PDB file of C-alpha atoms in Angstrom:
ATOM      1  CA  UNK A  25      -0.034  -0.059  -0.052  1.00  0.00           C
ATOM      2  CA  UNK A  26       1.487   3.271  -1.069  1.00  0.00           C
ATOM      3  CA  UNK A  27       2.031   6.044   1.336  1.00  0.00           C
ATOM      4  CA  UNK A  28       0.689   8.714  -1.278  1.00  0.00           C
ATOM      5  CA  UNK A  29      -2.152  10.236   0.102  1.00  0.00           C
ATOM      6  CA  UNK A  30      -3.866  10.504  -3.360  1.00  0.00           C
ATOM      7  CA  UNK A  31      -3.827   7.748  -5.984  1.00  0.00           C
ATOM      8  CA  UNK A  32      -5.410   9.115  -9.231  1.00  0.00           C
ATOM      9  CA  UNK A  33      -7.488   6.854 -11.516  1.00  0.00           C
ATOM     10  CA  UNK A  34      -5.391   6.149 -14.632  1.00  0.00           C
ATOM     11  CA  UNK A  35      -7.714   4.116 -16.881  1.00  0.00           C
ATOM     12  CA  UNK A  36     -11.349   3.409 -16.106  1.00  0.00           C
ATOM     13  CA  UNK A  37     -11.243   1.655 -12.642  1.00  0.00           C
ATOM     14  CA  UNK A  38      -7.520   1.068 -12.638  1.00  0.00           C
ATOM     15  CA  UNK A  39      -5.251   3.051 -10.202  1.00  0.00           C
ATOM     16  CA  UNK A  40      -1.698   4.086  -9.821  1.00  0.00           C
ATOM     17  CA  UNK A  41      -0.005   1.853  -7.094  1.00  0.00           C
ATOM     18  CA  UNK A  42      -2.960  -0.577  -7.285  1.00  0.00           C
ATOM     19  CA  UNK A  43      -2.231  -4.040  -8.678  1.00  0.00           C
ATOM     20  CA  UNK A  44      -4.845  -6.003 -10.687  1.00  0.00           C
ATOM     21  CA  UNK A  45      -5.114  -9.298  -8.996  1.00  0.00           C
ATOM     22  CA  UNK A  46      -6.835 -12.596  -9.612  1.00  0.00           C
ATOM     23  CA  UNK A  47     -10.124 -12.817  -7.874  1.00  0.00           C
ATOM     24  CA  UNK A  48      -9.054 -15.762  -5.771  1.00  0.00           C
ATOM     25  CA  UNK A  49      -5.636 -16.973  -5.109  1.00  0.00           C
ATOM     26  CA  UNK A  50      -6.526 -20.497  -4.279  1.00  0.00           C
ATOM     27  CA  UNK A  51      -7.892 -22.804  -6.669  1.00  0.00           C
ATOM     28  CA  UNK A  52     -11.077 -24.903  -6.318  1.00  0.00           C
ATOM     29  CA  UNK A  53     -13.481 -22.097  -6.193  1.00  0.00           C
ATOM     30  CA  UNK A  54     -15.453 -21.877  -9.534  1.00  0.00           C
ATOM     31  CA  UNK A  55     -15.601 -18.344 -10.935  1.00  0.00           C
ATOM     32  CA  UNK A  56     -15.135 -16.668 -14.402  1.00  0.00           C
ATOM     33  CA  UNK A  57     -13.426 -13.632 -15.562  1.00  0.00           C
ATOM     34  CA  UNK A  58     -13.161 -11.568 -12.380  1.00  0.00           C
ATOM     35  CA  UNK A  59     -10.277  -9.223 -11.142  1.00  0.00           C
ATOM     36  CA  UNK A  60      -9.745  -7.900  -7.610  1.00  0.00           C
ATOM     37  CA  UNK A  61      -8.043  -4.615  -6.678  1.00  0.00           C
ATOM     38  CA  UNK A  62      -7.415  -3.911  -3.067  1.00  0.00           C
ATOM     39  CA  UNK A  63      -7.858  -0.127  -2.640  1.00  0.00           C
ATOM     40  CA  UNK A  64      -7.393   0.383   0.988  1.00  0.00           C
ATOM     41  CA  UNK A  65      -5.914  -2.205   3.405  1.00  0.00           C
ATOM     42  CA  UNK A  66      -4.545  -0.082   6.284  1.00  0.00           C
ATOM     43  CA  UNK A  67      -3.858  -1.112   9.850  1.00  0.00           C
ATOM     44  CA  UNK A  68      -5.618   2.035  11.106  1.00  0.00           C
ATOM     45  CA  UNK A  69      -8.906   0.838   9.520  1.00  0.00           C
ATOM     46  CA  UNK A  70     -10.738  -2.299  10.749  1.00  0.00           C
ATOM     47  CA  UNK A  71     -12.272  -2.893   7.113  1.00  0.00           C
ATOM     48  CA  UNK A  72     -10.810  -3.198   3.670  1.00  0.00           C
ATOM     49  CA  UNK A  73     -12.275  -1.731   0.497  1.00  0.00           C
ATOM     50  CA  UNK A  74     -11.735  -3.700  -2.555  1.00  0.00           C
ATOM     51  CA  UNK A  75     -12.873  -3.175  -6.219  1.00  0.00           C
ATOM     52  CA  UNK A  76     -14.012  -6.280  -8.231  1.00  0.00           C
ATOM     53  CA  UNK A  77     -14.722  -6.346 -11.781  1.00  0.00           C
ATOM     54  CA  UNK A  78     -16.595  -9.265 -13.571  1.00  0.00           C
ATOM     55  CA  UNK A  79     -16.076  -9.282 -17.243  1.00  0.00           C
ATOM     56  CA  UNK A  80     -19.082  -9.487 -19.525  1.00  0.00           C
ATOM     57  CA  UNK A  81     -20.697 -12.961 -19.183  1.00  0.00           C
ATOM     58  CA  UNK A  82     -18.455 -13.736 -16.125  1.00  0.00           C
ATOM     59  CA  UNK A  83     -19.513 -14.405 -12.472  1.00  0.00           C
ATOM     60  CA  UNK A  84     -18.026 -14.516  -8.882  1.00  0.00           C
ATOM     61  CA  UNK A  85     -18.244 -17.694  -6.866  1.00  0.00           C
ATOM     62  CA  UNK A  86     -21.434 -18.755  -5.273  1.00  0.00           C
ATOM     63  CA  UNK A  87     -20.586 -18.821  -1.532  1.00  0.00           C
ATOM     64  CA  UNK A  88     -21.465 -17.664   1.984  1.00  0.00           C
ATOM     65  CA  UNK A  89     -19.435 -16.786   5.062  1.00  0.00           C
ATOM     66  CA  UNK A  90     -20.029 -15.370   8.562  1.00  0.00           C
ATOM     67  CA  UNK A  91     -18.737 -11.820   7.553  1.00  0.00           C
ATOM     68  CA  UNK A  92     -20.880  -9.286   5.715  1.00  0.00           C
ATOM     69  CA  UNK A  93     -20.334  -7.503   2.518  1.00  0.00           C
ATOM     70  CA  UNK A  94     -21.371  -3.748   1.859  1.00  0.00           C
ATOM     71  CA  UNK A  95     -21.169  -3.318  -1.958  1.00  0.00           C
ATOM     72  CA  UNK A  96     -21.589  -0.182  -4.106  1.00  0.00           C
ATOM     73  CA  UNK A  97     -21.916  -1.002  -7.785  1.00  0.00           C
ATOM     74  CA  UNK A  98     -19.585   1.353  -9.806  1.00  0.00           C
ATOM     75  CA  UNK A  99     -19.637   0.141 -13.409  1.00  0.00           C
ATOM     76  CA  UNK A 100     -21.622  -1.715 -16.014  1.00  0.00           C
ATOM     77  CA  UNK A 101     -24.790  -3.741 -15.207  1.00  0.00           C
ATOM     78  CA  UNK A 102     -25.503  -7.343 -13.912  1.00  0.00           C
ATOM     79  CA  UNK A 103     -27.510  -9.318 -11.502  1.00  0.00           C
ATOM     80  CA  UNK A 104     -26.899 -10.459  -7.955  1.00  0.00           C
ATOM     81  CA  UNK A 105     -28.256 -13.351  -5.913  1.00  0.00           C
ATOM     82  CA  UNK A 106     -28.440 -12.519  -2.275  1.00  0.00           C
ATOM     83  CA  UNK A 107     -30.255 -15.236  -0.127  1.00  0.00           C
ATOM     84  CA  UNK A 108     -33.301 -16.302  -2.138  1.00  0.00           C
ATOM     85  CA  UNK A 109     -33.724 -13.236  -4.396  1.00  0.00           C
ATOM     86  CA  UNK A 110     -32.059 -12.133  -7.541  1.00  0.00           C
ATOM     87  CA  UNK A 111     -31.649  -8.267  -8.305  1.00  0.00           C
ATOM     88  CA  UNK A 112     -30.785  -6.272 -11.338  1.00  0.00           C
ATOM     89  CA  UNK A 113     -28.000  -3.999 -10.373  1.00  0.00           C
ATOM     90  CA  UNK A 114     -26.528  -0.785 -12.072  1.00  0.00           C
ATOM     91  CA  UNK A 115     -23.957   2.016 -10.921  1.00  0.00           C
ATOM     92  CA  UNK A 116     -24.458   3.338  -7.541  1.00  0.00           C
ATOM     93  CA  UNK A 117     -26.870   0.593  -6.300  1.00  0.00           C
ATOM     94  CA  UNK A 118     -26.283  -0.596  -2.697  1.00  0.00           C
ATOM     95  CA  UNK A 119     -25.966  -4.198  -1.946  1.00  0.00           C
ATOM     96  CA  UNK A 120     -25.753  -5.653   1.591  1.00  0.00           C
ATOM     97  CA  UNK A 121     -24.808  -9.277   1.911  1.00  0.00           C
ATOM     98  CA  UNK A 122     -25.626 -10.475   5.443  1.00  0.00           C
ATOM     99  CA  UNK A 123     -23.767 -13.153   7.374  1.00  0.00           C
ATOM    100  CA  UNK A 124     -24.222 -16.726   6.052  1.00  0.00           C
ATOM    101  CA  UNK A 125     -26.170 -15.709   3.069  1.00  0.00           C
ATOM    102  CA  UNK A 126     -25.609 -17.294  -0.283  1.00  0.00           C
ATOM    103  CA  UNK A 127     -24.528 -14.833  -2.779  1.00  0.00           C
ATOM    104  CA  UNK A 128     -23.227 -14.405  -6.356  1.00  0.00           C
ATOM    105  CA  UNK A 129     -22.629 -11.447  -8.631  1.00  0.00           C
ATOM    106  CA  UNK A 130     -23.208 -12.118 -12.550  1.00  0.00           C
ATOM    107  CA  UNK A 131     -22.215  -9.566 -15.094  1.00  0.00           C
ATOM    108  CA  UNK A 132     -24.429  -8.937 -18.125  1.00  0.00           C
ATOM    109  CA  UNK A 133     -23.515 -10.671 -21.410  1.00  0.00           C
ATOM    110  CA  UNK A 134     -22.540  -7.178 -23.088  1.00  0.00           C
ATOM    111  CA  UNK A 135     -20.935  -5.147 -20.240  1.00  0.00           C
ATOM    112  CA  UNK A 136     -18.795  -5.714 -17.213  1.00  0.00           C
ATOM    113  CA  UNK A 137     -19.983  -5.496 -13.536  1.00  0.00           C
ATOM    114  CA  UNK A 138     -17.761  -3.447 -11.353  1.00  0.00           C
ATOM    115  CA  UNK A 139     -18.308  -2.945  -7.551  1.00  0.00           C
ATOM    116  CA  UNK A 140     -16.725  -1.737  -4.484  1.00  0.00           C
ATOM    117  CA  UNK A 141     -16.871  -4.083  -1.547  1.00  0.00           C
ATOM    118  CA  UNK A 142     -16.168  -3.192   2.070  1.00  0.00           C
ATOM    119  CA  UNK A 143     -15.388  -6.177   4.383  1.00  0.00           C
ATOM    120  CA  UNK A 144     -13.958  -6.484   7.931  1.00  0.00           C
ATOM    121  CA  UNK A 145     -10.063  -6.943   7.678  1.00  0.00           C
ATOM    122  CA  UNK A 146     -10.356  -9.977  10.042  1.00  0.00           C
ATOM    123  CA  UNK A 147     -12.992 -12.558   8.610  1.00  0.00           C
ATOM    124  CA  UNK A 148     -13.741 -16.108   7.932  1.00  0.00           C
ATOM    125  CA  UNK A 149     -13.043 -18.124   4.846  1.00  0.00           C
ATOM    126  CA  UNK A 150     -15.926 -18.476   2.258  1.00  0.00           C
ATOM    127  CA  UNK A 151     -17.913 -21.615   2.192  1.00  0.00           C
ATOM    128  CA  UNK A 152     -19.033 -23.340  -0.963  1.00  0.00           C
ATOM    129  CA  UNK A 153     -22.259 -25.053  -1.196  1.00  0.00           C
ATOM    130  CA  UNK A 154     -22.352 -28.877  -0.749  1.00  0.00           C
ATOM    131  CA  UNK A 155     -24.234 -30.970  -3.294  1.00  0.00           C
ATOM    132  CA  UNK A 156     -27.223 -30.937  -0.833  1.00  0.00           C
ATOM    133  CA  UNK A 157     -27.209 -27.146  -0.301  1.00  0.00           C
ATOM    134  CA  UNK A 158     -26.883 -26.673  -4.043  1.00  0.00           C
ATOM    135  CA  UNK A 159     -29.744 -28.922  -4.615  1.00  0.00           C
ATOM    136  CA  UNK A 160     -31.915 -26.978  -2.002  1.00  0.00           C
ATOM    137  CA  UNK A 161     -30.943 -23.534  -3.702  1.00  0.00           C
ATOM    138  CA  UNK A 162     -31.956 -25.030  -7.199  1.00  0.00           C
ATOM    139  CA  UNK A 163     -35.458 -26.163  -5.795  1.00  0.00           C
ATOM    140  CA  UNK A 164     -36.319 -22.386  -6.662  1.00  0.00           C
ATOM    141  CA  UNK A 165     -36.534 -22.313 -10.408  1.00  0.00           C
ATOM    142  CA  UNK A 166     -35.412 -18.792 -10.773  1.00  0.00           C
ATOM    143  CA  UNK A 167     -32.271 -19.430  -8.671  1.00  0.00           C
ATOM    144  CA  UNK A 168     -31.711 -22.713 -10.618  1.00  0.00           C
ATOM    145  CA  UNK A 169     -31.455 -20.694 -13.831  1.00  0.00           C
ATOM    146  CA  UNK A 170     -29.330 -18.075 -12.237  1.00  0.00           C
ATOM    147  CA  UNK A 171     -26.458 -19.889 -10.358  1.00  0.00           C
ATOM    148  CA  UNK A 172     -23.195 -20.456 -12.026  1.00  0.00           C
ATOM    149  CA  UNK A 173     -21.144 -23.374 -10.452  1.00  0.00           C
TER     150      UNK A 173
ATOM    151  CA  UNK B  26     -30.714   0.781   8.129  1.00  0.00           C
ATOM    152  CA  UNK B  27     -33.185  -0.974   5.899  1.00  0.00           C
ATOM    153  CA  UNK B  28     -33.002  -5.009   5.965  1.00  0.00           C
ATOM    154  CA  UNK B  29     -33.522  -4.888   2.010  1.00  0.00           C
ATOM    155  CA  UNK B  30     -30.438  -6.338   0.605  1.00  0.00           C
ATOM    156  CA  UNK B  31     -30.480  -3.970  -2.565  1.00  0.00           C
ATOM    157  CA  UNK B  32     -31.108  -0.380  -2.277  1.00  0.00           C
ATOM    158  CA  UNK B  33     -31.220   0.973  -5.704  1.00  0.00           C
ATOM    159  CA  UNK B  34     -29.994   4.472  -6.634  1.00  0.00           C
ATOM    160  CA  UNK B  35     -32.994   6.899  -7.357  1.00  0.00           C
ATOM    161  CA  UNK B  36     -31.561  10.112  -8.443  1.00  0.00           C
ATOM    162  CA  UNK B  37     -27.914  10.703  -8.923  1.00  0.00           C
ATOM    163  CA  UNK B  38     -26.209   9.701  -5.707  1.00  0.00           C
ATOM    164  CA  UNK B  39     -29.503   9.518  -3.826  1.00  0.00           C
ATOM    165  CA  UNK B  40     -30.746   6.242  -2.498  1.00  0.00           C
ATOM    166  CA  UNK B  41     -34.017   4.509  -1.339  1.00  0.00           C
ATOM    167  CA  UNK B  42     -33.942   4.250   2.274  1.00  0.00           C
ATOM    168  CA  UNK B  43     -31.002   6.704   2.789  1.00  0.00           C
ATOM    169  CA  UNK B  44     -31.676  10.049   4.563  1.00  0.00           C
ATOM    170  CA  UNK B  45     -29.983  13.060   3.070  1.00  0.00           C
ATOM    171  CA  UNK B  46     -28.424  14.520   6.442  1.00  0.00           C
ATOM    172  CA  UNK B  47     -26.626  17.697   7.510  1.00  0.00           C
ATOM    173  CA  UNK B  48     -22.821  17.097   7.436  1.00  0.00           C
ATOM    174  CA  UNK B  49     -22.453  17.678  11.079  1.00  0.00           C
ATOM    175  CA  UNK B  50     -25.042  17.655  13.725  1.00  0.00           C
ATOM    176  CA  UNK B  51     -23.339  19.918  16.279  1.00  0.00           C
ATOM    177  CA  UNK B  52     -22.784  23.407  15.593  1.00  0.00           C
ATOM    178  CA  UNK B  53     -19.350  25.161  15.772  1.00  0.00           C
ATOM    179  CA  UNK B  54     -17.338  23.525  13.203  1.00  0.00           C
ATOM    180  CA  UNK B  55     -17.214  25.631  10.027  1.00  0.00           C
ATOM    181  CA  UNK B  56     -18.236  23.931   6.840  1.00  0.00           C
ATOM    182  CA  UNK B  57     -20.386  25.151   3.739  1.00  0.00           C
ATOM    183  CA  UNK B  58     -22.991  23.324   1.659  1.00  0.00           C
ATOM    184  CA  UNK B  59     -22.304  19.717   2.449  1.00  0.00           C
ATOM    185  CA  UNK B  60     -24.653  16.777   2.796  1.00  0.00           C
ATOM    186  CA  UNK B  61     -24.006  13.398   4.519  1.00  0.00           C
ATOM    187  CA  UNK B  62     -25.631  10.008   3.690  1.00  0.00           C
ATOM    188  CA  UNK B  63     -24.903   6.884   5.723  1.00  0.00           C
ATOM    189  CA  UNK B  64     -24.843   4.075   3.155  1.00  0.00           C
ATOM    190  CA  UNK B  65     -23.867   1.256   5.589  1.00  0.00           C
ATOM    191  CA  UNK B  66     -23.771   1.242   9.319  1.00  0.00           C
ATOM    192  CA  UNK B  67     -24.135  -2.377  10.208  1.00  0.00           C
ATOM    193  CA  UNK B  68     -23.190  -4.145  13.625  1.00  0.00           C
ATOM    194  CA  UNK B  69     -21.545  -6.881  11.438  1.00  0.00           C
ATOM    195  CA  UNK B  70     -19.136  -4.512   9.925  1.00  0.00           C
ATOM    196  CA  UNK B  71     -16.333  -2.796  11.876  1.00  0.00           C
ATOM    197  CA  UNK B  72     -16.401   0.308   9.429  1.00  0.00           C
ATOM    198  CA  UNK B  73     -19.035   2.695   8.141  1.00  0.00           C
ATOM    199  CA  UNK B  74     -19.391   3.732   4.674  1.00  0.00           C
ATOM    200  CA  UNK B  75     -20.882   7.308   4.038  1.00  0.00           C
ATOM    201  CA  UNK B  76     -21.399   9.421   0.973  1.00  0.00           C
ATOM    202  CA  UNK B  77     -20.586  13.213   1.256  1.00  0.00           C
ATOM    203  CA  UNK B  78     -21.472  15.754  -1.294  1.00  0.00           C
ATOM    204  CA  UNK B  79     -20.043  19.247  -1.247  1.00  0.00           C
ATOM    205  CA  UNK B  80     -21.966  21.777  -3.368  1.00  0.00           C
ATOM    206  CA  UNK B  81     -20.127  23.973  -5.831  1.00  0.00           C
ATOM    207  CA  UNK B  82     -17.840  26.441  -4.075  1.00  0.00           C
ATOM    208  CA  UNK B  83     -18.629  24.531  -0.763  1.00  0.00           C
ATOM    209  CA  UNK B  84     -16.228  22.904   1.756  1.00  0.00           C
ATOM    210  CA  UNK B  85     -15.852  20.294   4.514  1.00  0.00           C
ATOM    211  CA  UNK B  86     -14.345  21.398   7.840  1.00  0.00           C
ATOM    212  CA  UNK B  87     -10.744  21.878   8.216  1.00  0.00           C
ATOM    213  CA  UNK B  88      -9.868  19.135  10.899  1.00  0.00           C
ATOM    214  CA  UNK B  89      -7.904  16.054  12.168  1.00  0.00           C
ATOM    215  CA  UNK B  90      -8.429  13.168  14.375  1.00  0.00           C
ATOM    216  CA  UNK B  91      -7.055   9.932  15.323  1.00  0.00           C
ATOM    217  CA  UNK B  92      -9.054   7.814  12.991  1.00  0.00           C
ATOM    218  CA  UNK B  93      -8.187   7.562   9.342  1.00  0.00           C
ATOM    219  CA  UNK B  94     -10.458   8.023   6.209  1.00  0.00           C
ATOM    220  CA  UNK B  95     -10.433   6.038   3.034  1.00  0.00           C
ATOM    221  CA  UNK B  96     -12.027   7.907   0.229  1.00  0.00           C
ATOM    222  CA  UNK B  97     -13.223   7.301  -3.290  1.00  0.00           C
ATOM    223  CA  UNK B  98     -14.272  10.241  -5.252  1.00  0.00           C
ATOM    224  CA  UNK B  99     -17.483   9.553  -7.000  1.00  0.00           C
ATOM    225  CA  UNK B 100     -18.742  12.832  -8.616  1.00  0.00           C
ATOM    226  CA  UNK B 101     -17.702  16.205  -9.766  1.00  0.00           C
ATOM    227  CA  UNK B 102     -14.404  17.754  -9.220  1.00  0.00           C
ATOM    228  CA  UNK B 103     -12.489  19.616  -6.515  1.00  0.00           C
ATOM    229  CA  UNK B 104      -9.290  19.968  -4.455  1.00  0.00           C
ATOM    230  CA  UNK B 105      -8.251  18.195  -1.200  1.00  0.00           C
ATOM    231  CA  UNK B 106      -5.619  19.284   1.479  1.00  0.00           C
ATOM    232  CA  UNK B 107      -4.044  16.152   3.266  1.00  0.00           C
ATOM    233  CA  UNK B 108      -1.210  17.277   5.472  1.00  0.00           C
ATOM    234  CA  UNK B 109       0.781  19.750   3.598  1.00  0.00           C
ATOM    235  CA  UNK B 110      -0.184  18.998   0.165  1.00  0.00           C
ATOM    236  CA  UNK B 111      -3.211  20.156  -2.068  1.00  0.00           C
ATOM    237  CA  UNK B 112      -4.346  17.681  -4.714  1.00  0.00           C
ATOM    238  CA  UNK B 113      -6.855  17.946  -7.540  1.00  0.00           C
ATOM    239  CA  UNK B 114      -9.436  15.176  -7.524  1.00  0.00           C
ATOM    240  CA  UNK B 115     -11.886  13.710  -9.904  1.00  0.00           C
ATOM    241  CA  UNK B 116     -14.150  10.653  -9.989  1.00  0.00           C
ATOM    242  CA  UNK B 117     -12.519   7.378  -8.730  1.00  0.00           C
ATOM    243  CA  UNK B 118      -9.450   8.903  -7.471  1.00  0.00           C
ATOM    244  CA  UNK B 119      -8.463   7.478  -4.011  1.00  0.00           C
ATOM    245  CA  UNK B 120      -7.603   9.604  -0.961  1.00  0.00           C
ATOM    246  CA  UNK B 121      -6.084   8.285   2.180  1.00  0.00           C
ATOM    247  CA  UNK B 122      -6.302  10.633   5.189  1.00  0.00           C
ATOM    248  CA  UNK B 123      -3.746   9.168   7.849  1.00  0.00           C
ATOM    249  CA  UNK B 124      -4.353   9.771  11.682  1.00  0.00           C
ATOM    250  CA  UNK B 125      -3.888  13.307  13.001  1.00  0.00           C
ATOM    251  CA  UNK B 126      -3.517  14.772   9.533  1.00  0.00           C
ATOM    252  CA  UNK B 127      -5.100  18.131   8.765  1.00  0.00           C
ATOM    253  CA  UNK B 128      -7.544  17.723   5.796  1.00  0.00           C
ATOM    254  CA  UNK B 129     -10.225  19.459   3.961  1.00  0.00           C
ATOM    255  CA  UNK B 130     -12.269  18.839   0.892  1.00  0.00           C
ATOM    256  CA  UNK B 131     -13.228  21.795  -1.375  1.00  0.00           C
ATOM    257  CA  UNK B 132     -15.527  21.481  -4.459  1.00  0.00           C
ATOM    258  CA  UNK B 133     -14.803  23.328  -7.745  1.00  0.00           C
ATOM    259  CA  UNK B 134     -16.752  26.481  -8.285  1.00  0.00           C
ATOM    260  CA  UNK B 135     -18.925  25.042 -10.976  1.00  0.00           C
ATOM    261  CA  UNK B 136     -19.533  21.484 -10.022  1.00  0.00           C
ATOM    262  CA  UNK B 137     -20.055  19.537  -6.815  1.00  0.00           C
ATOM    263  CA  UNK B 138     -17.536  17.036  -5.329  1.00  0.00           C
ATOM    264  CA  UNK B 139     -19.104  13.821  -4.092  1.00  0.00           C
ATOM    265  CA  UNK B 140     -17.079  11.023  -2.325  1.00  0.00           C
ATOM    266  CA  UNK B 141     -17.407   7.730  -0.476  1.00  0.00           C
ATOM    267  CA  UNK B 142     -15.772   7.862   2.775  1.00  0.00           C
ATOM    268  CA  UNK B 143     -14.947   4.606   4.852  1.00  0.00           C
ATOM    269  CA  UNK B 144     -14.287   5.126   8.585  1.00  0.00           C
ATOM    270  CA  UNK B 145     -13.958   2.884  11.798  1.00  0.00           C
ATOM    271  CA  UNK B 146     -17.447   2.585  13.476  1.00  0.00           C
ATOM    272  CA  UNK B 147     -15.682   3.439  16.775  1.00  0.00           C
ATOM    273  CA  UNK B 148     -13.790   6.607  16.422  1.00  0.00           C
ATOM    274  CA  UNK B 149     -12.666   9.799  18.164  1.00  0.00           C
ATOM    275  CA  UNK B 150     -14.184  13.112  17.621  1.00  0.00           C
ATOM    276  CA  UNK B 151     -12.595  15.691  15.043  1.00  0.00           C
ATOM    277  CA  UNK B 152     -10.348  18.362  16.303  1.00  0.00           C
ATOM    278  CA  UNK B 153     -10.324  21.896  14.942  1.00  0.00           C
ATOM    279  CA  UNK B 154      -7.091  23.937  14.535  1.00  0.00           C
ATOM    280  CA  UNK B 155      -6.187  26.233  17.266  1.00  0.00           C
ATOM    281  CA  UNK B 156      -5.257  29.854  16.278  1.00  0.00           C
ATOM    282  CA  UNK B 157      -1.540  28.715  16.844  1.00  0.00           C
ATOM    283  CA  UNK B 158      -2.058  25.644  14.618  1.00  0.00           C
ATOM    284  CA  UNK B 159      -3.784  27.701  11.808  1.00  0.00           C
ATOM    285  CA  UNK B 160      -1.154  30.294  11.770  1.00  0.00           C
ATOM    286  CA  UNK B 161       1.378  27.390  11.339  1.00  0.00           C
ATOM    287  CA  UNK B 162      -0.587  25.803   8.507  1.00  0.00           C
ATOM    288  CA  UNK B 163      -0.877  29.423   6.886  1.00  0.00           C
ATOM    289  CA  UNK B 164       2.848  29.944   6.894  1.00  0.00           C
ATOM    290  CA  UNK B 165       2.699  27.815   3.596  1.00  0.00           C
ATOM    291  CA  UNK B 166       1.436  30.333   0.922  1.00  0.00           C
ATOM    292  CA  UNK B 167      -0.602  27.684  -1.098  1.00  0.00           C
ATOM    293  CA  UNK B 168      -2.216  26.270   2.085  1.00  0.00           C
ATOM    294  CA  UNK B 169      -2.972  29.874   3.169  1.00  0.00           C
ATOM    295  CA  UNK B 170      -4.702  30.561  -0.018  1.00  0.00           C
ATOM    296  CA  UNK B 171      -6.564  27.111   0.128  1.00  0.00           C
ATOM    297  CA  UNK B 172      -7.914  26.836   3.596  1.00  0.00           C
ATOM    298  CA  UNK B 173     -11.466  27.858   4.491  1.00  0.00           C
ATOM    299  CA  UNK B 174     -12.206  28.441   8.182  1.00  0.00           C
TER     300      UNK B 174
END
């Protein structure tokens, strides 16, 4: 993390001194075409602020965890599963993912979906659905058509 | 704070279930034409995320405090004092205000300056400069021309 107080945006949603990272470091969790940029990760702040960008047609991992997400959509368009509901999202919409709630972000086919995500710096690891949990989720027809695994 | 997982943007940088508040509740701190919206303030998250908007020609309070700010510019244009340096800022620029660092956000004369600000939920109260501290800040010509008190 640079000590520079101001880091200008260079290209769209790309910043000086911010690396464009793979969404997940470890293998095993299914996702497609997602980048991660850690904008703020400071000892003085109890949360981190990250920027994720899902390419057109891509998706984040379907997962849940004890920690919550506070999300501000910044770019493009897509849909989000939170619990049992699927929502269309566009720039500046706010998304709250509560504890232990299944969630997945899916970009539209034609445009990316970029969003800021605030999380506690200390947090648990995400859980993937078991075959049984996935079956239960898929008992809802709309969710069955939505989820990418 | 609404339990709804998705709160869409209604007008530009105005949201369903988010009140537009005065910048500061208590009197005494000098500022001009600033609104505050608390986007996320949840027991499950150790930080809050707020959206501030400074109207054209307006400014936040010149202050410092122990807690840090992590800022993402969202709208308009302006200038920011952080410590001893003044920076031009525009959408998606990142601003870090470290502990006990004098800072002030000033909107351009023609357009507002809107920004997201992440802070620890538990934090100290801002301090205003004493006459002596203000004199010291103003010993720098650029800062003297910049600061609004």
